[in-house]
């Protein structure tokens, strides 16, 4: 067998692993993320990991019902003080946030 064939056989498992990893990174945070805004309850579901979502108005009382960790930020566009909320957990009492990122 040629040297090139041996190299391809060595690289193939790594390529397959990288493709699998890229799919894993784009899987949404399955389940609901709930919060309150203006005293009314809201929720979003199945948002992709790694993307920043900015609220139109500041929100409070976050509950992360997804299977991924969520990080809420005091400022818009995922800036300002960050608070991580584990999967299935409630945010700290009185926490206000303006954006969220999963994963």
CSV table of C-alpha atoms in Angstrom, one decimal, residues 8-9 23-24 26 32 37 41 43-44 51 53 57-58 64 71 74 84 86-87 89-91 93 98 102:
chain,number,residue,atom,x,y,z
A,8,UNK,CA,-5.5,8.8,4.8
A,9,UNK,CA,-6.2,5.9,7.1
A,23,UNK,CA,-22.7,18.7,15.1
A,24,UNK,CA,-22.5,18.6,18.9
A,26,UNK,CA,-24.7,23.3,17.1
A,32,UNK,CA,-37.6,25.8,28.1
A,37,UNK,CA,-40.6,40.8,32.1
A,41,UNK,CA,-44.0,35.1,32.4
A,43,UNK,CA,-40.3,31.3,27.8
A,44,UNK,CA,-38.1,30.3,24.8
A,51,UNK,CA,-25.2,32.3,20.3
A,53,UNK,CA,-29.8,36.4,22.6
A,57,UNK,CA,-36.2,44.8,27.8
A,58,UNK,CA,-34.5,43.7,31.0
A,64,UNK,CA,-33.0,27.2,33.0
A,71,UNK,CA,-25.2,32.4,31.2
A,74,UNK,CA,-26.6,42.3,32.9
A,84,UNK,CA,-24.1,31.1,35.1
A,86,UNK,CA,-26.8,25.3,35.6
A,87,UNK,CA,-29.2,23.1,33.6
A,89,UNK,CA,-31.7,25.4,38.0
A,90,UNK,CA,-33.3,28.7,39.0
A,91,UNK,CA,-31.3,32.0,38.9
A,93,UNK,CA,-33.5,35.7,43.6
A,98,UNK,CA,-30.6,41.7,29.4
A,102,UNK,CA,-26.4,28.7,26.3
